[in-house]
PDB file of C-alpha atoms in Angstrom:
ATOM      1  CA  UNK A  88       0.281  18.094  -6.438  1.00  0.00           C
ATOM      2  CA  UNK A  89       1.729  14.739  -7.494  1.00  0.00           C
ATOM      3  CA  UNK A  90      -0.292  11.545  -7.485  1.00  0.00           C
ATOM      4  CA  UNK A  91       0.816   8.701  -5.247  1.00  0.00           C
ATOM      5  CA  UNK A  92       3.047   6.121  -6.925  1.00  0.00           C
ATOM      6  CA  UNK A  93       2.452   2.377  -6.854  1.00  0.00           C
ATOM      7  CA  UNK A  94       5.644   2.008  -4.810  1.00  0.00           C
ATOM      8  CA  UNK A  95       4.319   4.442  -2.198  1.00  0.00           C
ATOM      9  CA  UNK A  96       0.952   2.671  -2.043  1.00  0.00           C
ATOM     10  CA  UNK A  97       2.658  -0.666  -1.473  1.00  0.00           C
ATOM     11  CA  UNK A  98       4.773   0.843   1.315  1.00  0.00           C
ATOM     12  CA  UNK A  99       1.759   2.468   2.988  1.00  0.00           C
ATOM     13  CA  UNK A 100      -0.065  -0.862   3.091  1.00  0.00           C
ATOM     14  CA  UNK A 101       2.978  -2.626   4.529  1.00  0.00           C
ATOM     15  CA  UNK A 102       3.369  -0.066   7.323  1.00  0.00           C
ATOM     16  CA  UNK A 103       0.193  -1.386   8.936  1.00  0.00           C
ATOM     17  CA  UNK A 104       2.354  -4.386   9.933  1.00  0.00           C
ATOM     18  CA  UNK A 105       4.883  -4.143  12.771  1.00  0.00           C
ATOM     19  CA  UNK A 106       7.523  -6.105  10.863  1.00  0.00           C
ATOM     20  CA  UNK A 107       7.693  -3.539   8.086  1.00  0.00           C
ATOM     21  CA  UNK A 108       7.423  -0.520  10.389  1.00  0.00           C
ATOM     22  CA  UNK A 109      10.627  -1.548  12.143  1.00  0.00           C
ATOM     23  CA  UNK A 110      12.323  -2.692   8.960  1.00  0.00           C
ATOM     24  CA  UNK A 111      11.738   0.694   7.316  1.00  0.00           C
ATOM     25  CA  UNK A 112      11.770   2.730  10.565  1.00  0.00           C
ATOM     26  CA  UNK A 113       8.575   4.411   9.378  1.00  0.00           C
ATOM     27  CA  UNK A 114       5.033   4.626  10.741  1.00  0.00           C
ATOM     28  CA  UNK A 115       1.746   6.336   9.898  1.00  0.00           C
ATOM     29  CA  UNK A 116      -0.214   9.107  11.591  1.00  0.00           C
ATOM     30  CA  UNK A 117      -3.777   9.564  10.393  1.00  0.00           C
ATOM     31  CA  UNK A 118      -6.200  12.432  10.833  1.00  0.00           C
ATOM     32  CA  UNK A 119      -5.922  16.185  10.358  1.00  0.00           C
ATOM     33  CA  UNK A 120      -5.771  17.059  14.059  1.00  0.00           C
ATOM     34  CA  UNK A 121      -3.069  14.524  14.909  1.00  0.00           C
ATOM     35  CA  UNK A 122      -0.936  15.400  11.879  1.00  0.00           C
ATOM     36  CA  UNK A 123      -1.142  19.121  12.653  1.00  0.00           C
ATOM     37  CA  UNK A 124      -0.170  18.455  16.276  1.00  0.00           C
ATOM     38  CA  UNK A 125       2.820  16.320  15.318  1.00  0.00           C
ATOM     39  CA  UNK A 126       3.974  18.902  12.780  1.00  0.00           C
ATOM     40  CA  UNK A 127       3.748  21.599  15.442  1.00  0.00           C
ATOM     41  CA  UNK A 128       5.638  19.540  18.029  1.00  0.00           C
ATOM     42  CA  UNK A 129       8.720  19.222  15.802  1.00  0.00           C
ATOM     43  CA  UNK A 130       9.711  15.997  17.562  1.00  0.00           C
ATOM     44  CA  UNK A 131       8.763  13.636  14.718  1.00  0.00           C
ATOM     45  CA  UNK A 132      10.069  13.950  11.166  1.00  0.00           C
ATOM     46  CA  UNK A 133       7.272  13.815   8.601  1.00  0.00           C
ATOM     47  CA  UNK A 134       8.609  12.312   5.383  1.00  0.00           C
ATOM     48  CA  UNK A 135       5.510  12.516   3.192  1.00  0.00           C
ATOM     49  CA  UNK A 136       1.971  13.841   3.497  1.00  0.00           C
ATOM     50  CA  UNK A 137      -0.847  12.059   1.671  1.00  0.00           C
ATOM     51  CA  UNK A 138      -4.275  13.511   0.961  1.00  0.00           C
ATOM     52  CA  UNK A 139      -7.557  11.986  -0.197  1.00  0.00           C
ATOM     53  CA  UNK A 140      -7.913  13.408  -3.698  1.00  0.00           C
ATOM     54  CA  UNK A 141     -11.686  13.746  -3.325  1.00  0.00           C
ATOM     55  CA  UNK A 142     -11.474  16.087  -0.316  1.00  0.00           C
ATOM     56  CA  UNK A 143      -9.044  18.720  -1.652  1.00  0.00           C
ATOM     57  CA  UNK A 144      -7.517  19.415   1.768  1.00  0.00           C
ATOM     58  CA  UNK A 145      -4.157  20.258   0.220  1.00  0.00           C
ATOM     59  CA  UNK A 146      -5.664  23.420  -1.271  1.00  0.00           C
ATOM     60  CA  UNK A 147      -6.649  24.787   2.154  1.00  0.00           C
ATOM     61  CA  UNK A 148      -4.472  27.501   3.699  1.00  0.00           C
ATOM     62  CA  UNK A 149      -3.705  25.511   6.863  1.00  0.00           C
ATOM     63  CA  UNK A 150      -1.943  22.812   4.806  1.00  0.00           C
ATOM     64  CA  UNK A 151      -0.184  24.977   2.227  1.00  0.00           C
ATOM     65  CA  UNK A 152       2.669  25.912   4.557  1.00  0.00           C
ATOM     66  CA  UNK A 153       3.399  22.259   5.373  1.00  0.00           C
ATOM     67  CA  UNK A 154       3.188  21.232   1.731  1.00  0.00           C
ATOM     68  CA  UNK A 155       5.721  23.905   0.843  1.00  0.00           C
ATOM     69  CA  UNK A 156       8.513  22.027   2.644  1.00  0.00           C
ATOM     70  CA  UNK A 157       7.232  18.442   2.985  1.00  0.00           C
ATOM     71  CA  UNK A 158       6.841  15.997   0.095  1.00  0.00           C
ATOM     72  CA  UNK A 159       3.143  15.444  -0.581  1.00  0.00           C
ATOM     73  CA  UNK A 160       0.909  13.369  -2.826  1.00  0.00           C
ATOM     74  CA  UNK A 161      -2.776  12.748  -3.445  1.00  0.00           C
ATOM     75  CA  UNK A 162      -4.465   9.351  -3.328  1.00  0.00           C
ATOM     76  CA  UNK A 163      -7.800   8.537  -4.916  1.00  0.00           C
ATOM     77  CA  UNK A 164     -10.619   7.798  -2.494  1.00  0.00           C
ATOM     78  CA  UNK A 165     -10.648   4.028  -3.044  1.00  0.00           C
ATOM     79  CA  UNK A 166      -6.924   3.585  -2.466  1.00  0.00           C
ATOM     80  CA  UNK A 167      -6.924   5.969   0.501  1.00  0.00           C
ATOM     81  CA  UNK A 168      -9.526   3.775   2.204  1.00  0.00           C
ATOM     82  CA  UNK A 169      -7.299   0.779   1.464  1.00  0.00           C
ATOM     83  CA  UNK A 170      -4.277   2.183   3.303  1.00  0.00           C
ATOM     84  CA  UNK A 171      -6.281   3.752   6.145  1.00  0.00           C
ATOM     85  CA  UNK A 172      -6.671   1.942   9.475  1.00  0.00           C
ATOM     86  CA  UNK A 173     -10.048   3.557  10.198  1.00  0.00           C
ATOM     87  CA  UNK A 174     -13.573   2.837   9.006  1.00  0.00           C
ATOM     88  CA  UNK A 175     -14.126   6.494   8.112  1.00  0.00           C
ATOM     89  CA  UNK A 176     -10.831   7.979   6.859  1.00  0.00           C
ATOM     90  CA  UNK A 177     -10.413  11.704   7.464  1.00  0.00           C
ATOM     91  CA  UNK A 178      -8.415  12.233   4.307  1.00  0.00           C
ATOM     92  CA  UNK A 179      -5.009  13.208   5.735  1.00  0.00           C
ATOM     93  CA  UNK A 180      -2.157  10.772   6.341  1.00  0.00           C
ATOM     94  CA  UNK A 181       1.476  11.390   7.333  1.00  0.00           C
ATOM     95  CA  UNK A 182       4.292   8.894   6.838  1.00  0.00           C
ATOM     96  CA  UNK A 183       6.791   9.606   9.605  1.00  0.00           C
ATOM     97  CA  UNK A 184      10.293   8.630  10.636  1.00  0.00           C
ATOM     98  CA  UNK A 185      10.267   6.461  13.761  1.00  0.00           C
ATOM     99  CA  UNK A 186      12.168   8.098  16.643  1.00  0.00           C
ATOM    100  CA  UNK A 187      15.109   6.195  18.079  1.00  0.00           C
ATOM    101  CA  UNK A 188      14.966   4.627  21.528  1.00  0.00           C
ATOM    102  CA  UNK A 189      16.651   6.663  24.222  1.00  0.00           C
ATOM    103  CA  UNK A 190      19.626   5.017  25.976  1.00  0.00           C
ATOM    104  CA  UNK A 191      18.974   4.085  29.598  1.00  0.00           C
ATOM    105  CA  UNK A 192      21.953   6.134  30.777  1.00  0.00           C
ATOM    106  CA  UNK A 193      20.505   9.271  29.175  1.00  0.00           C
ATOM    107  CA  UNK A 194      16.961   8.711  30.412  1.00  0.00           C
ATOM    108  CA  UNK A 195      18.268   7.779  33.842  1.00  0.00           C
ATOM    109  CA  UNK A 196      20.220  11.031  34.104  1.00  0.00           C
ATOM    110  CA  UNK A 197      16.979  13.043  34.120  1.00  0.00           C
ATOM    111  CA  UNK A 198      14.580  13.858  36.966  1.00  0.00           C
ATOM    112  CA  UNK A 199      10.870  13.252  37.503  1.00  0.00           C
ATOM    113  CA  UNK A 200       8.684  10.257  36.667  1.00  0.00           C
ATOM    114  CA  UNK A 201       9.138   7.393  34.226  1.00  0.00           C
ATOM    115  CA  UNK A 202       6.244   5.102  33.307  1.00  0.00           C
ATOM    116  CA  UNK A 203       7.086   1.395  32.932  1.00  0.00           C
ATOM    117  CA  UNK A 204       4.611  -0.821  31.096  1.00  0.00           C
ATOM    118  CA  UNK A 205       4.313  -4.499  31.970  1.00  0.00           C
ATOM    119  CA  UNK A 206       2.608  -6.161  28.981  1.00  0.00           C
ATOM    120  CA  UNK A 207       0.004  -3.458  28.304  1.00  0.00           C
ATOM    121  CA  UNK A 208      -1.951  -4.952  25.419  1.00  0.00           C
ATOM    122  CA  UNK A 209      -4.789  -2.566  24.621  1.00  0.00           C
ATOM    123  CA  UNK A 210      -3.765   0.036  21.996  1.00  0.00           C
ATOM    124  CA  UNK A 211      -6.239   2.585  23.348  1.00  0.00           C
ATOM    125  CA  UNK A 212      -4.849   2.233  26.863  1.00  0.00           C
ATOM    126  CA  UNK A 213      -1.278   2.675  25.677  1.00  0.00           C
ATOM    127  CA  UNK A 214      -2.146   5.666  23.522  1.00  0.00           C
ATOM    128  CA  UNK A 215      -3.924   7.326  26.425  1.00  0.00           C
ATOM    129  CA  UNK A 216      -0.930   6.705  28.709  1.00  0.00           C
ATOM    130  CA  UNK A 217       1.441   8.285  26.182  1.00  0.00           C
ATOM    131  CA  UNK A 218      -0.843  11.296  25.865  1.00  0.00           C
ATOM    132  CA  UNK A 219      -1.117  11.664  29.656  1.00  0.00           C
ATOM    133  CA  UNK A 220       2.610  11.125  30.204  1.00  0.00           C
ATOM    134  CA  UNK A 221       3.297  13.883  27.692  1.00  0.00           C
ATOM    135  CA  UNK A 222       0.806  16.212  29.404  1.00  0.00           C
ATOM    136  CA  UNK A 223       2.464  15.779  32.804  1.00  0.00           C
ATOM    137  CA  UNK A 224       5.998  15.950  31.430  1.00  0.00           C
ATOM    138  CA  UNK A 225       7.066  12.387  32.191  1.00  0.00           C
ATOM    139  CA  UNK A 226      10.790  11.802  31.738  1.00  0.00           C
ATOM    140  CA  UNK A 227      10.322   8.608  29.763  1.00  0.00           C
ATOM    141  CA  UNK A 228       8.470   5.388  29.076  1.00  0.00           C
ATOM    142  CA  UNK A 229       9.783   1.830  29.416  1.00  0.00           C
ATOM    143  CA  UNK A 230       7.952  -0.741  27.306  1.00  0.00           C
ATOM    144  CA  UNK A 231       8.333  -4.269  28.600  1.00  0.00           C
ATOM    145  CA  UNK A 232       7.923  -7.365  26.443  1.00  0.00           C
ATOM    146  CA  UNK A 233       4.296  -8.103  25.652  1.00  0.00           C
ATOM    147  CA  UNK A 234       3.390  -4.426  25.419  1.00  0.00           C
ATOM    148  CA  UNK A 235       1.679  -3.402  22.182  1.00  0.00           C
ATOM    149  CA  UNK A 236       3.882  -1.542  19.701  1.00  0.00           C
ATOM    150  CA  UNK A 237       4.113   2.209  20.378  1.00  0.00           C
ATOM    151  CA  UNK A 238       3.710   2.830  16.651  1.00  0.00           C
ATOM    152  CA  UNK A 239       0.701   0.594  16.061  1.00  0.00           C
ATOM    153  CA  UNK A 240      -1.862   2.694  14.126  1.00  0.00           C
ATOM    154  CA  UNK A 241      -4.458   2.436  16.909  1.00  0.00           C
ATOM    155  CA  UNK A 242      -1.913   3.459  19.554  1.00  0.00           C
ATOM    156  CA  UNK A 243      -0.797   6.423  17.459  1.00  0.00           C
ATOM    157  CA  UNK A 244      -4.403   7.489  16.892  1.00  0.00           C
ATOM    158  CA  UNK A 245      -5.140   7.299  20.633  1.00  0.00           C
ATOM    159  CA  UNK A 246      -2.225   9.618  21.484  1.00  0.00           C
ATOM    160  CA  UNK A 247      -3.970  12.466  19.614  1.00  0.00           C
ATOM    161  CA  UNK A 248      -0.652  13.718  18.262  1.00  0.00           C
ATOM    162  CA  UNK A 249       1.520  13.016  21.327  1.00  0.00           C
ATOM    163  CA  UNK A 250       3.504  10.232  19.633  1.00  0.00           C
ATOM    164  CA  UNK A 251       7.223  10.896  19.961  1.00  0.00           C
ATOM    165  CA  UNK A 252       6.937  13.503  22.714  1.00  0.00           C
ATOM    166  CA  UNK A 253       7.980  11.094  25.504  1.00  0.00           C
ATOM    167  CA  UNK A 254      11.406   9.370  25.266  1.00  0.00           C
ATOM    168  CA  UNK A 255      11.053   5.594  25.191  1.00  0.00           C
ATOM    169  CA  UNK A 256      13.006   2.382  25.518  1.00  0.00           C
ATOM    170  CA  UNK A 257      11.938  -1.210  24.829  1.00  0.00           C
ATOM    171  CA  UNK A 258      13.233  -4.340  26.512  1.00  0.00           C
ATOM    172  CA  UNK A 259      13.033  -6.916  29.279  1.00  0.00           C
ATOM    173  CA  UNK A 260      11.336  -4.961  32.068  1.00  0.00           C
ATOM    174  CA  UNK A 261      13.127  -6.757  34.906  1.00  0.00           C
ATOM    175  CA  UNK A 262      16.500  -5.721  33.465  1.00  0.00           C
ATOM    176  CA  UNK A 263      15.357  -2.170  32.779  1.00  0.00           C
ATOM    177  CA  UNK A 264      14.076  -1.688  36.331  1.00  0.00           C
ATOM    178  CA  UNK A 265      17.289  -3.066  37.818  1.00  0.00           C
ATOM    179  CA  UNK A 266      19.268  -0.647  35.664  1.00  0.00           C
ATOM    180  CA  UNK A 267      17.237   2.321  36.899  1.00  0.00           C
ATOM    181  CA  UNK A 268      17.624   1.222  40.504  1.00  0.00           C
ATOM    182  CA  UNK A 269      21.356   1.272  39.914  1.00  0.00           C
ATOM    183  CA  UNK A 270      21.002   4.870  38.750  1.00  0.00           C
ATOM    184  CA  UNK A 271      19.218   5.887  41.945  1.00  0.00           C
ATOM    185  CA  UNK A 272      15.593   5.659  40.863  1.00  0.00           C
ATOM    186  CA  UNK A 273      12.799   4.509  43.171  1.00  0.00           C
ATOM    187  CA  UNK A 274      10.561   1.739  41.762  1.00  0.00           C
ATOM    188  CA  UNK A 275       6.849   1.823  42.620  1.00  0.00           C
ATOM    189  CA  UNK A 276       4.602  -1.032  41.553  1.00  0.00           C
ATOM    190  CA  UNK A 277       0.995   0.007  41.021  1.00  0.00           C
ATOM    191  CA  UNK A 278      -0.560  -3.019  42.671  1.00  0.00           C
ATOM    192  CA  UNK A 279      -3.245  -3.738  45.264  1.00  0.00           C
ATOM    193  CA  UNK A 280      -2.009  -6.132  47.961  1.00  0.00           C
ATOM    194  CA  UNK A 281      -1.566  -6.444  51.721  1.00  0.00           C
ATOM    195  CA  UNK A 282       1.773  -4.648  51.370  1.00  0.00           C
ATOM    196  CA  UNK A 283       0.376  -1.744  49.360  1.00  0.00           C
ATOM    197  CA  UNK A 284       0.296   1.828  50.613  1.00  0.00           C
ATOM    198  CA  UNK A 285      -1.908   4.607  49.286  1.00  0.00           C
ATOM    199  CA  UNK A 286      -0.367   6.526  46.405  1.00  0.00           C
ATOM    200  CA  UNK A 287      -1.400   9.721  48.200  1.00  0.00           C
ATOM    201  CA  UNK A 288       1.174   9.032  50.943  1.00  0.00           C
ATOM    202  CA  UNK A 289       4.125   8.857  48.552  1.00  0.00           C
ATOM    203  CA  UNK A 290       6.531  11.793  48.320  1.00  0.00           C
ATOM    204  CA  UNK A 291       6.380  13.018  44.698  1.00  0.00           C
ATOM    205  CA  UNK A 292       9.761  14.766  44.874  1.00  0.00           C
ATOM    206  CA  UNK A 293      11.820  11.609  44.341  1.00  0.00           C
ATOM    207  CA  UNK A 294      12.949  10.192  40.982  1.00  0.00           C
ATOM    208  CA  UNK A 295      10.382   7.472  40.414  1.00  0.00           C
ATOM    209  CA  UNK A 296       9.648   4.679  37.962  1.00  0.00           C
ATOM    210  CA  UNK A 297       5.963   3.750  38.238  1.00  0.00           C
ATOM    211  CA  UNK A 298       5.135   0.259  36.939  1.00  0.00           C
ATOM    212  CA  UNK A 299       1.687  -0.323  35.415  1.00  0.00           C
ATOM    213  CA  UNK A 300       0.631  -3.945  34.988  1.00  0.00           C
ATOM    214  CA  UNK A 301      -1.213  -5.913  32.355  1.00  0.00           C
ATOM    215  CA  UNK A 302      -4.940  -5.161  32.070  1.00  0.00           C
ATOM    216  CA  UNK A 303      -6.010  -8.680  32.977  1.00  0.00           C
ATOM    217  CA  UNK A 304      -3.213 -10.123  35.112  1.00  0.00           C
ATOM    218  CA  UNK A 305      -1.642  -7.108  36.779  1.00  0.00           C
ATOM    219  CA  UNK A 306       2.082  -6.887  37.449  1.00  0.00           C
ATOM    220  CA  UNK A 307       4.273  -9.935  36.902  1.00  0.00           C
ATOM    221  CA  UNK A 308       5.209 -11.304  40.337  1.00  0.00           C
ATOM    222  CA  UNK A 309       8.820 -11.621  39.187  1.00  0.00           C
ATOM    223  CA  UNK A 310       9.064  -7.825  39.180  1.00  0.00           C
ATOM    224  CA  UNK A 311       8.232  -7.599  42.874  1.00  0.00           C
ATOM    225  CA  UNK A 312      10.864  -7.440  45.595  1.00  0.00           C
ATOM    226  CA  UNK A 313      11.306  -6.160  49.153  1.00  0.00           C
ATOM    227  CA  UNK A 314      13.104  -3.063  47.856  1.00  0.00           C
ATOM    228  CA  UNK A 315      10.244  -2.049  45.569  1.00  0.00           C
ATOM    229  CA  UNK A 316       7.243  -0.256  47.021  1.00  0.00           C
ATOM    230  CA  UNK A 317       3.744  -1.401  46.143  1.00  0.00           C
ATOM    231  CA  UNK A 318       1.103   1.325  45.940  1.00  0.00           C
ATOM    232  CA  UNK A 319      -2.600   1.486  45.227  1.00  0.00           C
ATOM    233  CA  UNK A 320      -5.191   4.131  44.481  1.00  0.00           C
ATOM    234  CA  UNK A 321      -7.620   4.052  47.376  1.00  0.00           C
ATOM    235  CA  UNK A 322     -11.323   4.354  46.481  1.00  0.00           C
ATOM    236  CA  UNK A 323     -13.313   7.298  47.754  1.00  0.00           C
ATOM    237  CA  UNK A 324     -16.448   6.649  49.787  1.00  0.00           C
ATOM    238  CA  UNK A 325     -18.031   3.208  50.241  1.00  0.00           C
ATOM    239  CA  UNK A 326     -16.586  -0.009  48.851  1.00  0.00           C
ATOM    240  CA  UNK A 327     -16.677   0.259  45.025  1.00  0.00           C
ATOM    241  CA  UNK A 328     -18.671  -2.254  43.002  1.00  0.00           C
ATOM    242  CA  UNK A 329     -15.827  -2.786  40.522  1.00  0.00           C
ATOM    243  CA  UNK A 330     -12.661  -4.826  40.955  1.00  0.00           C
ATOM    244  CA  UNK A 331     -10.185  -2.248  39.707  1.00  0.00           C
ATOM    245  CA  UNK A 332      -9.545   0.888  37.667  1.00  0.00           C
ATOM    246  CA  UNK A 333      -8.756   0.864  33.972  1.00  0.00           C
ATOM    247  CA  UNK A 334      -4.960   0.729  33.498  1.00  0.00           C
ATOM    248  CA  UNK A 335      -4.795   4.040  31.635  1.00  0.00           C
ATOM    249  CA  UNK A 336      -6.994   5.788  34.192  1.00  0.00           C
ATOM    250  CA  UNK A 337      -4.864   4.461  37.056  1.00  0.00           C
ATOM    251  CA  UNK A 338      -1.671   5.619  35.348  1.00  0.00           C
ATOM    252  CA  UNK A 339      -3.200   9.067  34.815  1.00  0.00           C
ATOM    253  CA  UNK A 340      -4.082   9.451  38.497  1.00  0.00           C
ATOM    254  CA  UNK A 341      -0.590   8.431  39.574  1.00  0.00           C
ATOM    255  CA  UNK A 342       1.030  10.791  37.085  1.00  0.00           C
ATOM    256  CA  UNK A 343      -1.137  13.621  38.396  1.00  0.00           C
ATOM    257  CA  UNK A 344       0.052  12.937  41.936  1.00  0.00           C
ATOM    258  CA  UNK A 345       3.726  12.362  41.156  1.00  0.00           C
ATOM    259  CA  UNK A 346       4.297  14.719  38.240  1.00  0.00           C
ATOM    260  CA  UNK A 347       1.452  17.183  38.443  1.00  0.00           C
ATOM    261  CA  UNK A 348       0.575  19.869  40.930  1.00  0.00           C
ATOM    262  CA  UNK A 349      -1.680  19.079  43.843  1.00  0.00           C
TER     263      UNK A 349
END
């Protein structure tokens, strides 16, 4: 097993910054469970595996098969902690090739549900949405401006290995939604208002883009129009003592209704 080079260490540190992730088209996945899941999915190309030298994971049978066909290196404990994004590194790190965005025409030619994100800022929320969208077989994910980077280390960690399993596209959300309307997709804004209907009344058998708004401000009013349906998740029982659901939880409920089985 080779030792990590100074050039590799420098690159690993840089990949914790968005600028360098997109410049190099590389990102990091940390943790044994997530790395194993990504390797098994075969949707993300792993360029190099890195192991904490003190933990000897590379000598375990479960990693030997991966090491046989993926470049690997060991890092001493001090330097591993320096490139890790966690307080308690697990000792396994994968440097991966960033998947390309999917063209709108290709994503729009599919069926099912697409999740559109309007300035989702919490990495944990976004990671959970990616994981849930993957579970329910969502056709894609549209990331509007202001949304945290899909390949931010905390987002990747929150997906639990689902990174890269849902096609994605980044851009100005108003333009993306208009493009999907032109391709015959229904737009539903997850928003509580006088015009809102219960999500439970919506026919799940129609090609649908569901828009999830910012955690603090909701959906940008400029995305609303008379041709776009507003829907809410009605509370069960007496009036709840909270203002709203967490964005990731709300998206999960809607995906269950529209993409799952009742």
